[in-house]
mmCIF file of C-alpha atoms in Angstrom:
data_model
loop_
_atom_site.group_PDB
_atom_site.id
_atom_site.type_symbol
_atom_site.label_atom_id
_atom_site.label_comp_id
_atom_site.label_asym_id
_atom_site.label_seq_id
_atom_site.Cartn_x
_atom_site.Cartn_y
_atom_site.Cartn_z
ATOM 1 C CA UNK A 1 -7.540 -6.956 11.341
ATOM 2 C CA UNK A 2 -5.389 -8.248 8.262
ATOM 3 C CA UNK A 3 -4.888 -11.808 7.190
ATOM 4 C CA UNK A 4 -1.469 -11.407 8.151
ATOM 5 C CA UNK A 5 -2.484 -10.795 12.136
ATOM 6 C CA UNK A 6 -4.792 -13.429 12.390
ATOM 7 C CA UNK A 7 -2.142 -15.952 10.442
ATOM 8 C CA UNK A 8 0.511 -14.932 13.290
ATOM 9 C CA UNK A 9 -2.051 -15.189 16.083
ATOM 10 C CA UNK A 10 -3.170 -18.491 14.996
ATOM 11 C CA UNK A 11 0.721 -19.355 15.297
ATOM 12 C CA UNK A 12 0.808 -17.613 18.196
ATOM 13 C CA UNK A 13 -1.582 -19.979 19.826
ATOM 14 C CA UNK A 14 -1.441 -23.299 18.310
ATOM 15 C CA UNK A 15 -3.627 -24.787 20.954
ATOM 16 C CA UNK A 16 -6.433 -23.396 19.322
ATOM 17 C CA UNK A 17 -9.061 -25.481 17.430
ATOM 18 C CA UNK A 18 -9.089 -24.314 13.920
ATOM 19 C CA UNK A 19 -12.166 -26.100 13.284
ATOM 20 C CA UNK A 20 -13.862 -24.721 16.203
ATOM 21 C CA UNK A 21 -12.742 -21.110 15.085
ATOM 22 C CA UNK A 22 -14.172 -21.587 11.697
ATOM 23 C CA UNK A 23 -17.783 -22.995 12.997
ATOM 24 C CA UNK A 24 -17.684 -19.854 15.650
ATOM 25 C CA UNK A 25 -17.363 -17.683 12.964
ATOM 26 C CA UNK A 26 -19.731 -19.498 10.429
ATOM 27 C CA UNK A 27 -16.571 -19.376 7.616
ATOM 28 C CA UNK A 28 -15.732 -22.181 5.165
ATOM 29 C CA UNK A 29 -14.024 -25.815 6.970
ATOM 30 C CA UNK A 30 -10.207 -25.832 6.708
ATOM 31 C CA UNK A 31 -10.518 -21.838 5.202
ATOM 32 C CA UNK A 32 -7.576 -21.250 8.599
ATOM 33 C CA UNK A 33 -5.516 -24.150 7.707
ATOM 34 C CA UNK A 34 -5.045 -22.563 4.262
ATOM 35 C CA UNK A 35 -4.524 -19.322 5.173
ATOM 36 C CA UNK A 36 -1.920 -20.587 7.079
ATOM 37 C CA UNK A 37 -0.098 -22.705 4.785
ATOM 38 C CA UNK A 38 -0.328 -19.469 2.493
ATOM 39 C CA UNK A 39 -2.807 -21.853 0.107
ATOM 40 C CA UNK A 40 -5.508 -19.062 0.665
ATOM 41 C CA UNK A 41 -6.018 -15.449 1.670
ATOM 42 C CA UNK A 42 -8.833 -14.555 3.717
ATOM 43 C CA UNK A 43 -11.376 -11.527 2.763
ATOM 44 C CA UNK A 44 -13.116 -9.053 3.971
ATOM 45 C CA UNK A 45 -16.056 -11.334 4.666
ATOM 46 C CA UNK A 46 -13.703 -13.758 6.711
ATOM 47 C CA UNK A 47 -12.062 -11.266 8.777
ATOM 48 C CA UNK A 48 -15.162 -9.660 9.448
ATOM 49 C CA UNK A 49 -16.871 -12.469 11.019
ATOM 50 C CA UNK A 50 -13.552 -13.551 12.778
ATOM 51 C CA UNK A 51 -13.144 -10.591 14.146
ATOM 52 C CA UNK A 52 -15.188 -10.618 17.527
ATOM 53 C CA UNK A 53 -15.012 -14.876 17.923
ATOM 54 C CA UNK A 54 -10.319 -14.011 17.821
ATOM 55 C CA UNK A 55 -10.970 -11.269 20.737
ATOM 56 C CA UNK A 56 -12.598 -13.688 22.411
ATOM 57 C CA UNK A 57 -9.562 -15.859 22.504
ATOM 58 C CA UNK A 58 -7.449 -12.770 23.088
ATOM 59 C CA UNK A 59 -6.684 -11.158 20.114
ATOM 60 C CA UNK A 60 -6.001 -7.726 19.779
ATOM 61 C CA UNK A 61 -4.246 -5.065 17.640
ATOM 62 C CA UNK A 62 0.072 -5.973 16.709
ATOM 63 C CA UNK A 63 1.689 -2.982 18.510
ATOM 64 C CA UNK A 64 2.343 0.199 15.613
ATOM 65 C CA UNK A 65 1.245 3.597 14.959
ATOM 66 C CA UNK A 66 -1.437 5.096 17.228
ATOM 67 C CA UNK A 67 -3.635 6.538 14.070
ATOM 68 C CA UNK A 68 -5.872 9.446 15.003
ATOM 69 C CA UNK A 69 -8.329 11.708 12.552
ATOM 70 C CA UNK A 70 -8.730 15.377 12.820
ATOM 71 C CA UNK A 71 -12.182 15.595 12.353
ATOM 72 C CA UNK A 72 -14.878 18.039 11.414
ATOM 73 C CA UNK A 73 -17.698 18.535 9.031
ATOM 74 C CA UNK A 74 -17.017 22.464 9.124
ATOM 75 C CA UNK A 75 -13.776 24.151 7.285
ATOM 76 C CA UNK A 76 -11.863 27.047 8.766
ATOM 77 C CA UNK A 77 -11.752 25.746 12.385
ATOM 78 C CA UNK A 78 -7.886 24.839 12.099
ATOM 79 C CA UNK A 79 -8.304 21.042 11.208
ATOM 80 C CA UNK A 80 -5.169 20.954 8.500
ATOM 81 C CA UNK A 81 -2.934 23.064 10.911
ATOM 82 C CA UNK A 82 -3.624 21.372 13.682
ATOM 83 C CA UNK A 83 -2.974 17.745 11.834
ATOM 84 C CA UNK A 84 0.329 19.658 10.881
ATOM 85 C CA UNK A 85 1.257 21.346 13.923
ATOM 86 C CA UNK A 86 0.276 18.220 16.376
ATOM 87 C CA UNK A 87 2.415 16.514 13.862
ATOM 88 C CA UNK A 88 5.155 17.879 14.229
ATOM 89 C CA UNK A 89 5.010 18.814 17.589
ATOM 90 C CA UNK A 90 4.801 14.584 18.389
ATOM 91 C CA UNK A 91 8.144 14.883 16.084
ATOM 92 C CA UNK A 92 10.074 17.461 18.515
ATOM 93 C CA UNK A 93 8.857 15.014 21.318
ATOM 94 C CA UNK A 94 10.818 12.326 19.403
ATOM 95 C CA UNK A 95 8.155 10.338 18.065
ATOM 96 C CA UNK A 96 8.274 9.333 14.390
ATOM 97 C CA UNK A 97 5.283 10.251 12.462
ATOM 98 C CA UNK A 98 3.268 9.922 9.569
ATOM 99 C CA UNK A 99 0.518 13.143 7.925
ATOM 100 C CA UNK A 100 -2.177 11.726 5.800
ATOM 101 C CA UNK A 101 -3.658 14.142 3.393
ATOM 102 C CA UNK A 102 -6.845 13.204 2.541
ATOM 103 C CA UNK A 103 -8.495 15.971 1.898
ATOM 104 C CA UNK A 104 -8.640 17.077 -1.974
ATOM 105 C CA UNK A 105 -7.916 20.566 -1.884
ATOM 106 C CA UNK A 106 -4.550 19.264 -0.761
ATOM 107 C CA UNK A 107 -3.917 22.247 1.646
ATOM 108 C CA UNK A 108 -2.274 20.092 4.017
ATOM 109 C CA UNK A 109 0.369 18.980 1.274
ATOM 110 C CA UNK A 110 0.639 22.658 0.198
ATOM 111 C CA UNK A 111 1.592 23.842 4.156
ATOM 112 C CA UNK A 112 4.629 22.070 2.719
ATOM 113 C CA UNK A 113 5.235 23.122 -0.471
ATOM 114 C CA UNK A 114 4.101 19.653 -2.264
ATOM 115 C CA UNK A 115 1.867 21.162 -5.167
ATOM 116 C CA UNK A 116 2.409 18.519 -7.715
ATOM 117 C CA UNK A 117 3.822 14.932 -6.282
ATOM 118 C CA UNK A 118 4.589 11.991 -8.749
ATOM 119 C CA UNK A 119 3.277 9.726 -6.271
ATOM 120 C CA UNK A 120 -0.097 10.214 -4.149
ATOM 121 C CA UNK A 121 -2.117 9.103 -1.749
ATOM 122 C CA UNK A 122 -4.894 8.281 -4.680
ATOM 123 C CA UNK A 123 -2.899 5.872 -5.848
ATOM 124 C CA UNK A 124 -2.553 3.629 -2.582
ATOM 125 C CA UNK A 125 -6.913 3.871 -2.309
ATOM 126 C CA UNK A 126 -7.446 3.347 -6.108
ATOM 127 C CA UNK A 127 -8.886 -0.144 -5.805
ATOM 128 C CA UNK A 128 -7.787 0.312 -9.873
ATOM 129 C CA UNK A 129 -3.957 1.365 -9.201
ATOM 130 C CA UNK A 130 -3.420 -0.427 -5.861
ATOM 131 C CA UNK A 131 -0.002 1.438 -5.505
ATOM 132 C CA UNK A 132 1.745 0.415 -2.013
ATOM 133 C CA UNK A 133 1.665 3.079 0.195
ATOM 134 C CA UNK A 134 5.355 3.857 0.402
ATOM 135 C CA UNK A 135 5.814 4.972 -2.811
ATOM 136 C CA UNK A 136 3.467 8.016 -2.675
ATOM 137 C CA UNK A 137 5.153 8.709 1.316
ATOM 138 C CA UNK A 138 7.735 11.662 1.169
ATOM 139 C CA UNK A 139 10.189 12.791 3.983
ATOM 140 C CA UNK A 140 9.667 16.865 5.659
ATOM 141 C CA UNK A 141 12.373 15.647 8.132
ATOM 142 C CA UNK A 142 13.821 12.450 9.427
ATOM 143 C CA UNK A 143 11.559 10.736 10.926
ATOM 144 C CA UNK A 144 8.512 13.312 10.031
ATOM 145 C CA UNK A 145 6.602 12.077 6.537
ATOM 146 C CA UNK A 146 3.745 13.078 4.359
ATOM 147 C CA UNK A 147 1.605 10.954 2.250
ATOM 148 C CA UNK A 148 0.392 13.913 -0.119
ATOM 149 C CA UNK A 149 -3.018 14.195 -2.365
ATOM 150 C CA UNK A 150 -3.906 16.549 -4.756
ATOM 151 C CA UNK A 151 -7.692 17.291 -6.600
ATOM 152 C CA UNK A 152 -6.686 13.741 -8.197
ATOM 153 C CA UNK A 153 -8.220 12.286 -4.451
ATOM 154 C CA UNK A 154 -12.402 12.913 -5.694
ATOM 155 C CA UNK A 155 -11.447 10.112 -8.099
ATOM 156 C CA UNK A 156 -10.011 7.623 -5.121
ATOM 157 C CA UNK A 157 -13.475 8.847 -3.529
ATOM 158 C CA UNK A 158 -15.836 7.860 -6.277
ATOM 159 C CA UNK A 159 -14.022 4.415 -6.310
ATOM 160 C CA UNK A 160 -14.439 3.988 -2.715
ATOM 161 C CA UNK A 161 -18.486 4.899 -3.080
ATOM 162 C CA UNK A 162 -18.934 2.786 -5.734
ATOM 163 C CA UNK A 163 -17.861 -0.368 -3.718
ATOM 164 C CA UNK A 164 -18.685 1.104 0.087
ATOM 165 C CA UNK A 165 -18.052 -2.227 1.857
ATOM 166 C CA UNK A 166 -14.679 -2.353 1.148
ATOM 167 C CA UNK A 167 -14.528 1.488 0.583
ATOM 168 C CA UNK A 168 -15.064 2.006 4.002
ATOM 169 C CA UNK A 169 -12.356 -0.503 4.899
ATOM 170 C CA UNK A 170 -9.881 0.671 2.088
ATOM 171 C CA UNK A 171 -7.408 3.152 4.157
ATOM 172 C CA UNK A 172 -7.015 1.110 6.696
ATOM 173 C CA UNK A 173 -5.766 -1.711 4.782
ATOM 174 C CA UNK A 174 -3.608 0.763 3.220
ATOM 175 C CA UNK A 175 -2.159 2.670 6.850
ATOM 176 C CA UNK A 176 -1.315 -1.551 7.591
ATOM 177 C CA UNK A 177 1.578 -1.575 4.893
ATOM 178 C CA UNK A 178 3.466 1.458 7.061
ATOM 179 C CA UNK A 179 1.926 1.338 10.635
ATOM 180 C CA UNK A 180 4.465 -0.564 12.326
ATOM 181 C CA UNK A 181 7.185 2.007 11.143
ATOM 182 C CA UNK A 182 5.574 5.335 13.205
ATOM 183 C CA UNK A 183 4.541 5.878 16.164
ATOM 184 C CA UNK A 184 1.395 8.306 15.195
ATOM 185 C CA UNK A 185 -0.661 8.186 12.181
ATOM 186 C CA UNK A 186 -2.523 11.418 11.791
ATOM 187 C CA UNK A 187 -4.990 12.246 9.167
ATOM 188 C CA UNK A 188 -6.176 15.395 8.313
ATOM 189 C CA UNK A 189 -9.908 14.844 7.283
ATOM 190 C CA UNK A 190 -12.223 16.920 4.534
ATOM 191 C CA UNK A 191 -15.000 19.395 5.419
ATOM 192 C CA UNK A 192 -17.372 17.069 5.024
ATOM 193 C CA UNK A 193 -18.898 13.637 6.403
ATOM 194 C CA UNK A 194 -19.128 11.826 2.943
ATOM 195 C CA UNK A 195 -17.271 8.049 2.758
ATOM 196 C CA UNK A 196 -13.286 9.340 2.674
ATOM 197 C CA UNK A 197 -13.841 11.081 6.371
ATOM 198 C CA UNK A 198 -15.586 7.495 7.258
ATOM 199 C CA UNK A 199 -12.619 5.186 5.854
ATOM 200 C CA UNK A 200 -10.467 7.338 8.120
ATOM 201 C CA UNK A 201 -12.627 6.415 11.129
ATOM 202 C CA UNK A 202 -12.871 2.661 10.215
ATOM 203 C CA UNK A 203 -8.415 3.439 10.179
ATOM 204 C CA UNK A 204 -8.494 5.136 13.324
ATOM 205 C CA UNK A 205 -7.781 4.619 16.972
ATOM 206 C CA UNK A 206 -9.494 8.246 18.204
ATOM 207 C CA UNK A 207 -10.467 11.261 16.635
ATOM 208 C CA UNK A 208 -9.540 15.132 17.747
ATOM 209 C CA UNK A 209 -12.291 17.351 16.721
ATOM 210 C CA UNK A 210 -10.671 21.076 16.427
ATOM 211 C CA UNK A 211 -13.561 23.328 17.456
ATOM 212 C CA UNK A 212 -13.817 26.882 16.575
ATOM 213 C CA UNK A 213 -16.537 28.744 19.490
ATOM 214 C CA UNK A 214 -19.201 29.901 17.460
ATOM 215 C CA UNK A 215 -23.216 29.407 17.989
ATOM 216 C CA UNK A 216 -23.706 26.397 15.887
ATOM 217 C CA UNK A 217 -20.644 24.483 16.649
ATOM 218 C CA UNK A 218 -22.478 21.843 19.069
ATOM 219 C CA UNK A 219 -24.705 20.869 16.173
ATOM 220 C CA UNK A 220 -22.155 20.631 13.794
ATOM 221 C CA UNK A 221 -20.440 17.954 16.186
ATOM 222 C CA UNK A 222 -23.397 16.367 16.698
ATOM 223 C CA UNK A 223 -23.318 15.315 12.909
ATOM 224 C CA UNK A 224 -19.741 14.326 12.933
ATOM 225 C CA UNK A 225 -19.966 11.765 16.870
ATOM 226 C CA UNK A 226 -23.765 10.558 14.685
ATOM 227 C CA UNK A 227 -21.375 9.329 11.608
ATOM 228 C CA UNK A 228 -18.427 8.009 14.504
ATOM 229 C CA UNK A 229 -20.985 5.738 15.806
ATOM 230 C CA UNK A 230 -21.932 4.179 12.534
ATOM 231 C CA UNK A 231 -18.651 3.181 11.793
ATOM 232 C CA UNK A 232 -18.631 1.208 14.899
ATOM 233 C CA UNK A 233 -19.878 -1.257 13.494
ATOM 234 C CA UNK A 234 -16.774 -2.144 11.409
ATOM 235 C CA UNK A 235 -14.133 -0.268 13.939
ATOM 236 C CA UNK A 236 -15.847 -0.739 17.516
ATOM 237 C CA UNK A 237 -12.646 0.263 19.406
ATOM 238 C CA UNK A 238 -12.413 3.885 18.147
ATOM 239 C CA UNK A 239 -12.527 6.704 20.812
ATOM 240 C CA UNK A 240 -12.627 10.628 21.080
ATOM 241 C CA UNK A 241 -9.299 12.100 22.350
ATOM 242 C CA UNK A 242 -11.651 15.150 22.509
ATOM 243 C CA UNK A 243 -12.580 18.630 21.884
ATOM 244 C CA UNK A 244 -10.047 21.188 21.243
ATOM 245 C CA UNK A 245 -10.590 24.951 20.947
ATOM 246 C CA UNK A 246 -8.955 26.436 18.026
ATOM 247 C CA UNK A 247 -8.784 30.559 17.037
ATOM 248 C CA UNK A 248 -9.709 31.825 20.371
ATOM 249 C CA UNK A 249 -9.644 34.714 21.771
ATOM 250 C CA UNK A 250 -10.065 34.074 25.210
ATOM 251 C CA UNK A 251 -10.432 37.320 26.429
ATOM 252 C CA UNK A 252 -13.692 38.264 24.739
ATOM 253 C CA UNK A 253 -16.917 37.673 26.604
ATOM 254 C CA UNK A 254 -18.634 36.014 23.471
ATOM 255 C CA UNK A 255 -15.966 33.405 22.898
ATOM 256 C CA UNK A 256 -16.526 31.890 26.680
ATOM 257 C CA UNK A 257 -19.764 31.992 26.233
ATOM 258 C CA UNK A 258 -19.810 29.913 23.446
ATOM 259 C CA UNK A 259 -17.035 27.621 24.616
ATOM 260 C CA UNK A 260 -18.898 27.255 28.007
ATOM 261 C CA UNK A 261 -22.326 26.302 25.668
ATOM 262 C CA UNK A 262 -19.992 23.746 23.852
ATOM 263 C CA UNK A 263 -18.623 22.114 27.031
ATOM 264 C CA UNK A 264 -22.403 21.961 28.482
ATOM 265 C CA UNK A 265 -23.968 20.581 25.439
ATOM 266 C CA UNK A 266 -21.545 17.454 25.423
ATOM 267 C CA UNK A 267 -21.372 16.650 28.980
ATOM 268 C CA UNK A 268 -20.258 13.018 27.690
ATOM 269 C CA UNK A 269 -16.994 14.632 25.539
ATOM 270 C CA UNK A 270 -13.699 15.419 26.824
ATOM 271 C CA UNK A 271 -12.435 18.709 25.993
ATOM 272 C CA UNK A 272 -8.676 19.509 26.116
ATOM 273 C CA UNK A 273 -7.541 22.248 28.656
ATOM 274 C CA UNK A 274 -5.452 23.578 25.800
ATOM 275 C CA UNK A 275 -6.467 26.519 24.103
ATOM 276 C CA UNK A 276 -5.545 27.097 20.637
ATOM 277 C CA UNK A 277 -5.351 30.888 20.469
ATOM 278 C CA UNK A 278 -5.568 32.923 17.874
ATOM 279 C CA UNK A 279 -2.428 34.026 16.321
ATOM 280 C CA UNK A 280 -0.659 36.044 13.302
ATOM 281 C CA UNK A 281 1.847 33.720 13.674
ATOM 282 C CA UNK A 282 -0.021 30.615 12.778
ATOM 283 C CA UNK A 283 -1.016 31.750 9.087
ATOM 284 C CA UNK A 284 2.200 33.443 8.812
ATOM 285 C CA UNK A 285 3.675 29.882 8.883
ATOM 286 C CA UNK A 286 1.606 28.240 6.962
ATOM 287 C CA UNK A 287 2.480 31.383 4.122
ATOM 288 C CA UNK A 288 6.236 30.503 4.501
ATOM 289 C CA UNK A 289 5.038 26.232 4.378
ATOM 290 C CA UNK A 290 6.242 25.654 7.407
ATOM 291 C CA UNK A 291 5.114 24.113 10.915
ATOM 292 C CA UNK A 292 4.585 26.938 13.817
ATOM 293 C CA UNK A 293 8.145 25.523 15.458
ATOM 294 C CA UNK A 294 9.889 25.813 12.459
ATOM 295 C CA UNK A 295 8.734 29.663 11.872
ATOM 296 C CA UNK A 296 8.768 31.106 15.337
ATOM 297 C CA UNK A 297 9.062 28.505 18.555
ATOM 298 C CA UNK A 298 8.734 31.189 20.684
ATOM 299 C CA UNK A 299 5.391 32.459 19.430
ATOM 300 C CA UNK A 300 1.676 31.883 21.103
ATOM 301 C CA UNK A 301 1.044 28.951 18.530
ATOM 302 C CA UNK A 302 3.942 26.849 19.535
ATOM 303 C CA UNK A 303 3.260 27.054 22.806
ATOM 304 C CA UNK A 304 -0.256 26.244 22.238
ATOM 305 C CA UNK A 305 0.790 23.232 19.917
ATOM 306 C CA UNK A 306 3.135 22.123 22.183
ATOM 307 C CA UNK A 307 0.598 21.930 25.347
ATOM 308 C CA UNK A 308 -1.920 20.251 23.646
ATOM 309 C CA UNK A 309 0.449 17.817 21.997
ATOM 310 C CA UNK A 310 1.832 17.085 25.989
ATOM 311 C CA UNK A 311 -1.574 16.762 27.332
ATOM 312 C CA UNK A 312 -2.450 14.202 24.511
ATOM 313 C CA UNK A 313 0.617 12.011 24.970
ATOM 314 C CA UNK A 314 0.123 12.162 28.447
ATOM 315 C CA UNK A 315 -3.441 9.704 27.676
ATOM 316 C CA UNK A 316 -0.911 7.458 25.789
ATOM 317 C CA UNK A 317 1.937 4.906 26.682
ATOM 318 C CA UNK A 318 3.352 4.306 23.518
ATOM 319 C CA UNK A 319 7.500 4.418 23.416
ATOM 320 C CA UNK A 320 9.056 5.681 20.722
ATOM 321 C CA UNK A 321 10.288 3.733 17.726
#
């Protein structure tokens, strides 16, 4: 919630009581009236504590992007190629979409041959630089855009973790400047659980968790649905879209197993039909910085890619910008 959506529900519904908002939500008398009269912004505070008393009176989310984070704490399960692939699969389907890089190491940027951008992703979550989003966003294809980061991102971090209340807030007010011009938002998240994979929850509709089957996957996941709860408390409506099975070789004995041990371990979790399998093609792609569908559409990874992409639009009824 932005002070921009609650100034154009408020006009929205002019039957309201803006006094009776304000004592519902324990915020300064006449704080609404100024807001709306652009006399006053509100803060984090404010929209905090109006968030749950506006639902009430039927607020919800101004149509835009559906954002979703590829999640987990582990590295080498696929999480950067299936932010990129999944990206650009939505693309092919017509949708226009937006990759978030915001892992350090940048590999996401560098499946596209962006080593060294002017503009970056640090800049926009700098609470020092403040730089609006779209200066840092660069075009693959029409319609299909990047926001890159490079190692300069642990500095955006350590800004974030040195002020964690809005930290946690900070790319979400960010993703608000661009939202309504995309259809999906997708971020691809670091190895790691620390405050930049939790400002992409507190951003996020859902979160795909790419899974490689191996023994201690369930208690890896454990850690990462543990740190999705906690930032319920300042994003209650995010949901998991669900497990999906990445570098499998489905005809081995072991890999069932373990895949079978996943499913039975998180009764509560969807998990995707779609296999990701694994593939020569897929790395060979990434080599050449391209998407699967741009290096070989006919290979076992685009199909893959493009089956899990239908089966996750099919949850969704967004239409295409």
């Amino acid at each position: 919630m932005t002070n921009t959506d609650v100034i154009n529900f408020l006009k929205r519904n002019p039957s309201l009581s803006l006094s009776g908002l304000e004592k519902e939500a324990s915020i300064p008398s006449s704080m609404l009236s100024k807001a709306i009269s652009g006399n006053r912004n509100l803060n984090d505070e404010h929209l905090t504590k109006l968030s749950p008393v506006l639902k009430r009176y039927g607020f919800h989310k101004s149509d835009g992007a559906k954002i979703i984070s590829i999640v987990n704490n582990k590295g080498g399960v696929a999480k950067t190629t299936t932010c990129s692939n999944l990206g650009r699969a939505l693309h092919l389907e017509g949708y226009k979409v937006l990759l978030c890089d915001l892992d350090q190491q940048g590999n996401l940027s560098q499946t596209y041959d962006i080593n060294d951008p002017e503009e970056e992703l640090y800049q926009s979550l700098s609470f020092k630089i403040d730089a609006p989003i779209q200066n840092c966003i660069m075009e693959i294809f029409p319609g299909f855009d990047i926001c890159p980061s490079t190692i300069a991102l642990g500095q955006a971090a350590l800004d974030l973790q040195n002020n964690q209340l809005k930290g946690y807030k900070r790319l979400s007010k960010v993703l608000d400047q661009v939202r309504n011009e995309y259809d999906f938002i997708l971020i691809d998240c670091p190895p790691s659980l620390d405050i930049m994979t939790g400002t992409a929850l507190v951003a996020s509709d859902s979160v795909v968790l790419p899974v490689q089957p191996e023994e201690h996957a369930v208690k890896g996941l454990k850690n990462v649905f543990n740190l999705i709860d906690q930032m319920k408390d300042l994003n209650d409506h995010i949901q998991i879209e669900g497990i999906l099975f990445t570098m499998v070789t489905s005809n081995t004995t072991l890999h069932k197993s373990y895949m079978e041990a996943i499913k039975e371990g998180m009764p509560h979790v969807r998990v995707f039909d779609t296999l990701i399998r694994r593939s020569i093609s897929i790395p060979e792609a990434t080599a050449t910085h391209q998407s699967i569908f741009d290096y070989d559409k006919s290979s076992n990874g685009a199909k893959d890619y493009k089956n899990i992409t239908l089966e996750l639009i099919g949850e969704t009824k967004l239409k295409k910008k």
